[in-house]
Amino acid sequence: MTARIIHVSVRESRMCVDRILLVARCLPGYVSAVRDCVLLSQALGLGGFEHLLRHYERLRMASLEAVAVTDDAAGAVIDAGGMHAWLVAPAVADIGVDIARRCGRADLRVRGVEERRELATVCALMPRYGAAATYRSEDAGGATLLVTNASPPRTAAQWDPLLHHAFRHGFAVDEALWRSVYALSNSALAPDSVVSRRHAGPVILKDDGTLFGRVPQDDDFDPNMLRNVARTPQEHS
Amino acid sequence: MRPSRLAVLQTSRMSATRLLMAKAIRERWRIEKLRWQIDERARGTALYRITTGDMPFDFIVHSFEPKMEGRMGRIIGRAWDMMAALVEGPVCEDDVRTTGEEIRKLYAGRATPGTLIWARSNRSARVFNHTVDSLAAGHQPDVPTLAEACYLMRNTGLDGNGTFGTRSFRSLEDTHPLRRPLDAQMLSAYMMRVFSIDLVNHLARCRSDKAVPLAPEIQRFLGVGNGSALGLNLFVNNHPKLIDAWIAAREHAIVAAKRLPVTAGDPRLAQLLALIDRALVFRRQDRMEYERFAASAEVAAGLAVVREAVRALFESGMVNGIRPRYPLAALADSLDGRVHDEAFETLMGLLTELVPELCDRLAEGLAVDEEYATEPDMSIGRLQDIVRSEYAWAFAMDLDSESSQRYVWYKSATAEEPRRGPRSEAGDVFNLGLDLPRLIRALDSEIATRPAAQTVARFLLECPRLRFIVARTQTLSGLRFHSPHMNMMGEELVPCDITRLINIGIHGLDKTRDYLQRALRGVIYQGAPTVDDLAAGARLDWFHPPEPVL
């Protein structure tokens, strides 16, 4: 049977990837940076969503302490300490741009990185900074990134051409794969309960079965929606 | 940018409903009912076409017989009276059918190509039934009964901008008629109103040969209802550039209006006076009950003072006996603090009606991206300067007491409903609220322990947990209105203050009353032109309608 391809929007993709990264226990303040790498990976035809689905547990992180940066005349040697490329890519991009701004270019040699080829996402991040980069893998298992300065982006298309394309056309994804991504992302949502349902809405159902708060006079509602939590999927019945 | 101050901003020419209606009126948009296959129990399909001149849009409606089971005015509800899609037209038969199949799946559904919005709504049963009963009996519904809700159907969801596979608004072409933020949502809301009127007329006709159609005066008086809740607080978190752009544009329009060189007898002052008169009557006739917010009678009292001041200016060209260089600016200064804030902000909103072309131009600049990027070579000393100068408010807050960190924001597995509850009750959930003041303070503390010359790139290597707040701070630096000064985790936050900013100021709703300080009900498009009015050429000052007298 032929796989059905659907086009997933940037918004949906961001939402689901963010949630999966939270589930993976990536640092909350670092999630959006890693998410951008996942989306760029998908746009570049690298691991993307499929890789995320299989290996999301490897994206757990508490810090970048394992990463060691040694500056040298050409740029820097970065030992990623065995971390996944998506986790170090934002930091590698920052360091490359920082050095290139001061020195005109930055020759970064990255070692000890898992899923090395995903470092190509660093090149895709560069237009945002007004920089450019080339990626070359090395026989020894590392990779080299050459970062140079470029014109600052003036339009959304220049800021991130891949993202701009995705906003217009979405990401083409096998529907079954996307359903799996979506299902996994839902594990970041809180299980529903009668208590939880008190945390929103115009009225609260108290333990004694009475309502707290004035019921909107223009509203008819089924009080069982507050007494019991439906187990059925959300769908118009 | 205090939430309580943002909550009193009133509708203006920069509100989304006003901007869209102005465009529809100016361009004489035509709305046709292409199909009506709905039975006497309200089951079936309808199809509308909106002809904008540049592009047609189709509004596909799937209508259902109301039922109580699963009915609720929250997104966790499972029963809706109408589900619809706004699609770039013309649609084909397959689009109508597929939309009907997919839209019922909601979160598991996929919109057809060219879909901008998925919408759903419920009836206000009492007002809806009263209207059908009256029309079927051959007379118009009772205005006081209608005025209790001011609508027949209430919006319970407008999803777009990429959700469920709808088109991303950032992908809309420069010539797209709905390219401005919120235009597609507001057109869908208008179409809900159109459908609700057609439905009461249809059901009344089905019931009786003697049925009369709903009078145009009553059609105009009725808007479409709206329920909003905690999700708009998260929207504000996620759209700081839009919030900044909108508030800045509104301020721009107000300042421009205040600088108009008006003199005694100026027609612009006559226009302002007429608008204030309408707002005054609208408030006096308002029958809604408000909890946190001012009663309309109190606002009306303030508007009466405003009216007198404007009348004096119109007659004499003077403010408090002085002929100022900028009379409207002097007038505003003289009223600020003298009348209720909502009355004062009503005046500010009405002033923007004096500069409509400017508002339309400013609206074209509201479409902004919400992307952040770091500036890796910035020194953290410079970053600290930004933090301390632009976020001084965050350092003045209590962030240490138990009550200041009592709450957590999260979404439920059912319908992804945004919720805010005590941490002790919510359990182990992922916090989705932006804890801006604590993030800012954490950033400041970490910077303080390092050399000021260190670059952001090296800083973030040591503190990756702060990457988001660094990128946000650097990107938004220099913008004045991007973030409310609030501690979302604290007990003192009143969520509906922020919801009200969006509902009234930005969306343009009236009669927004709060429930438990977290849910808001309001009315969209009360007074707006009917379909026939649009085609015939309607007035731009359609808002604040008086109760009809038949």
CSV table of C-alpha atoms in Angstrom, one decimal, chain B residues 382-526:
chain,number,residue,atom,x,y,z
B,382,ARG,CA,25.5,44.9,27.3
B,383,LEU,CA,22.9,42.2,27.8
B,384,GLN,CA,22.7,43.1,31.4
B,385,ASP,CA,22.2,46.7,30.5
B,386,ILE,CA,19.2,45.7,28.5
B,387,VAL,CA,17.8,43.5,31.2
B,388,ARG,CA,18.1,46.2,33.9
B,389,SER,CA,16.8,49.0,31.7
B,390,GLU,CA,13.9,47.2,30.0
B,391,TYR,CA,12.8,44.9,32.7
B,392,ALA,CA,13.1,47.0,35.8
B,393,TRP,CA,9.5,46.0,36.7
B,394,ALA,CA,10.6,42.4,37.1
B,395,PHE,CA,13.0,43.3,39.9
B,396,ALA,CA,10.3,45.1,41.9
B,397,MET,CA,8.0,42.1,42.1
B,398,ASP,CA,7.5,39.7,45.0
B,399,LEU,CA,8.7,36.4,43.5
B,400,ASP,CA,9.7,34.6,46.7
B,401,SER,CA,6.5,34.2,48.7
B,402,GLU,CA,4.5,31.0,48.4
B,403,SER,CA,1.5,32.8,46.8
B,404,SER,CA,3.8,34.3,44.2
B,405,GLN,CA,4.6,30.8,42.8
B,406,ARG,CA,1.4,28.9,43.7
B,407,TYR,CA,0.1,28.3,40.2
B,408,VAL,CA,1.1,26.4,37.1
B,409,TRP,CA,-0.2,26.6,33.6
B,410,TYR,CA,-0.7,23.5,31.6
B,411,LYS,CA,-2.8,21.8,28.9
B,412,SER,CA,-5.1,18.9,29.3
B,413,ALA,CA,-5.0,15.7,27.3
B,414,THR,CA,-8.7,16.3,26.5
B,415,ALA,CA,-8.9,19.0,23.8
B,416,GLU,CA,-5.7,20.6,24.9
B,417,GLU,CA,-7.6,22.9,27.1
B,418,PRO,CA,-5.3,25.6,28.7
B,419,ARG,CA,-5.6,25.4,32.5
B,420,ARG,CA,-4.2,27.2,35.5
B,421,GLY,CA,-4.2,25.5,38.8
B,422,PRO,CA,-2.3,25.3,42.1
B,423,ARG,CA,0.8,23.3,41.7
B,424,SER,CA,-0.4,21.2,44.7
B,425,GLU,CA,-3.5,20.1,42.7
B,426,ALA,CA,-2.1,20.0,39.2
B,427,GLY,CA,0.5,17.3,39.9
B,428,ASP,CA,3.5,16.6,37.7
B,429,VAL,CA,2.7,18.7,34.6
B,430,PHE,CA,4.8,20.7,32.2
B,431,ASN,CA,4.5,24.4,32.9
B,432,LEU,CA,3.5,26.2,29.7
B,433,GLY,CA,3.2,29.7,31.2
B,434,LEU,CA,6.0,32.2,30.6
B,435,ASP,CA,7.6,32.9,33.9
B,436,LEU,CA,9.1,36.1,32.6
B,437,PRO,CA,10.2,37.9,35.8
B,438,ARG,CA,11.9,34.9,37.2
B,439,LEU,CA,13.7,34.1,34.0
B,440,ILE,CA,14.9,37.7,33.8
B,441,ARG,CA,16.1,37.7,37.4
B,442,ALA,CA,17.9,34.3,36.8
B,443,LEU,CA,19.6,35.8,33.7
B,444,ASP,CA,20.7,38.8,35.7
B,445,SER,CA,22.0,36.7,38.5
B,446,GLU,CA,24.1,34.5,36.2
B,447,ILE,CA,25.5,37.4,34.3
B,448,ALA,CA,26.5,39.1,37.6
B,449,THR,CA,28.9,36.2,38.4
B,450,ARG,CA,30.8,36.5,35.2
B,451,PRO,CA,33.1,39.0,33.4
B,452,ALA,CA,31.0,41.6,31.6
B,453,ALA,CA,33.1,41.1,28.5
B,454,GLN,CA,32.1,37.5,28.1
B,455,THR,CA,30.2,37.0,24.9
B,456,VAL,CA,26.6,35.6,24.8
B,457,ALA,CA,27.9,32.6,22.9
B,458,ARG,CA,30.2,31.5,25.7
B,459,PHE,CA,27.6,32.4,28.4
B,460,LEU,CA,25.1,30.2,26.8
B,461,LEU,CA,27.5,27.3,26.7
B,462,GLU,CA,27.6,27.6,30.5
B,463,CYS,CA,23.9,28.4,30.9
B,464,PRO,CA,22.0,26.7,28.1
B,465,ARG,CA,18.8,26.7,30.3
B,466,LEU,CA,18.7,30.5,29.7
B,467,ARG,CA,19.0,30.3,25.9
B,468,PHE,CA,15.3,31.1,25.3
B,469,ILE,CA,15.2,34.1,27.5
B,470,VAL,CA,18.4,35.5,26.1
B,471,ALA,CA,17.1,35.1,22.5
B,472,ARG,CA,13.8,36.6,23.5
B,473,THR,CA,15.4,39.5,25.3
B,474,GLN,CA,17.9,40.3,22.6
B,475,THR,CA,15.2,40.0,19.8
B,476,LEU,CA,12.6,42.2,21.6
B,477,SER,CA,15.1,44.8,22.8
B,478,GLY,CA,13.9,48.3,21.9
B,479,LEU,CA,10.2,47.3,21.6
B,480,ARG,CA,8.1,49.1,24.2
B,481,PHE,CA,4.9,47.1,24.4
B,482,HIS,CA,5.8,43.4,23.9
B,483,SER,CA,5.1,41.9,27.3
B,484,PRO,CA,2.6,42.6,30.1
B,485,HIS,CA,4.4,43.2,33.4
B,486,MET,CA,3.0,40.2,35.2
B,487,ASN,CA,4.0,37.1,37.2
B,488,MET,CA,1.9,34.4,35.7
B,489,MET,CA,2.7,32.0,38.5
B,490,GLY,CA,1.4,34.2,41.2
B,491,GLU,CA,-2.0,34.3,42.9
B,492,GLU,CA,-2.3,38.1,42.3
B,493,LEU,CA,-2.5,37.7,38.5
B,494,VAL,CA,-6.1,38.0,37.2
B,495,PRO,CA,-6.0,36.1,33.9
B,496,CYS,CA,-9.1,37.7,32.5
B,497,ASP,CA,-7.3,41.1,32.5
B,498,ILE,CA,-5.1,39.8,29.7
B,499,THR,CA,-7.9,38.0,28.0
B,500,ARG,CA,-9.8,41.3,28.0
B,501,LEU,CA,-7.0,43.1,26.3
B,502,ILE,CA,-7.2,40.7,23.4
B,503,ASN,CA,-11.0,40.4,23.3
B,504,ILE,CA,-11.9,44.0,23.6
B,505,GLY,CA,-8.9,46.0,22.4
B,506,ILE,CA,-7.5,43.7,19.7
B,507,HIS,CA,-10.5,41.7,18.6
B,508,GLY,CA,-13.1,44.4,19.2
B,509,LEU,CA,-15.7,42.7,21.3
B,510,ASP,CA,-18.3,44.4,23.4
B,511,LYS,CA,-19.9,43.5,26.7
B,512,THR,CA,-17.1,41.2,27.9
B,513,ARG,CA,-18.0,40.0,31.4
B,514,ASP,CA,-15.8,37.8,33.4
B,515,TYR,CA,-16.5,34.6,35.3
B,516,LEU,CA,-14.2,33.6,38.2
B,517,GLN,CA,-11.8,36.1,36.8
B,518,ARG,CA,-10.6,33.7,34.2
B,519,ALA,CA,-13.3,33.2,31.6
B,520,LEU,CA,-14.9,35.9,29.5
B,521,ARG,CA,-18.1,36.1,27.5
B,522,GLY,CA,-18.7,38.8,25.0
B,523,VAL,CA,-20.3,39.8,21.8
B,524,ILE,CA,-18.7,40.2,18.4
B,525,TYR,CA,-20.1,42.5,15.7
B,526,GLN,CA,-23.0,43.9,17.6
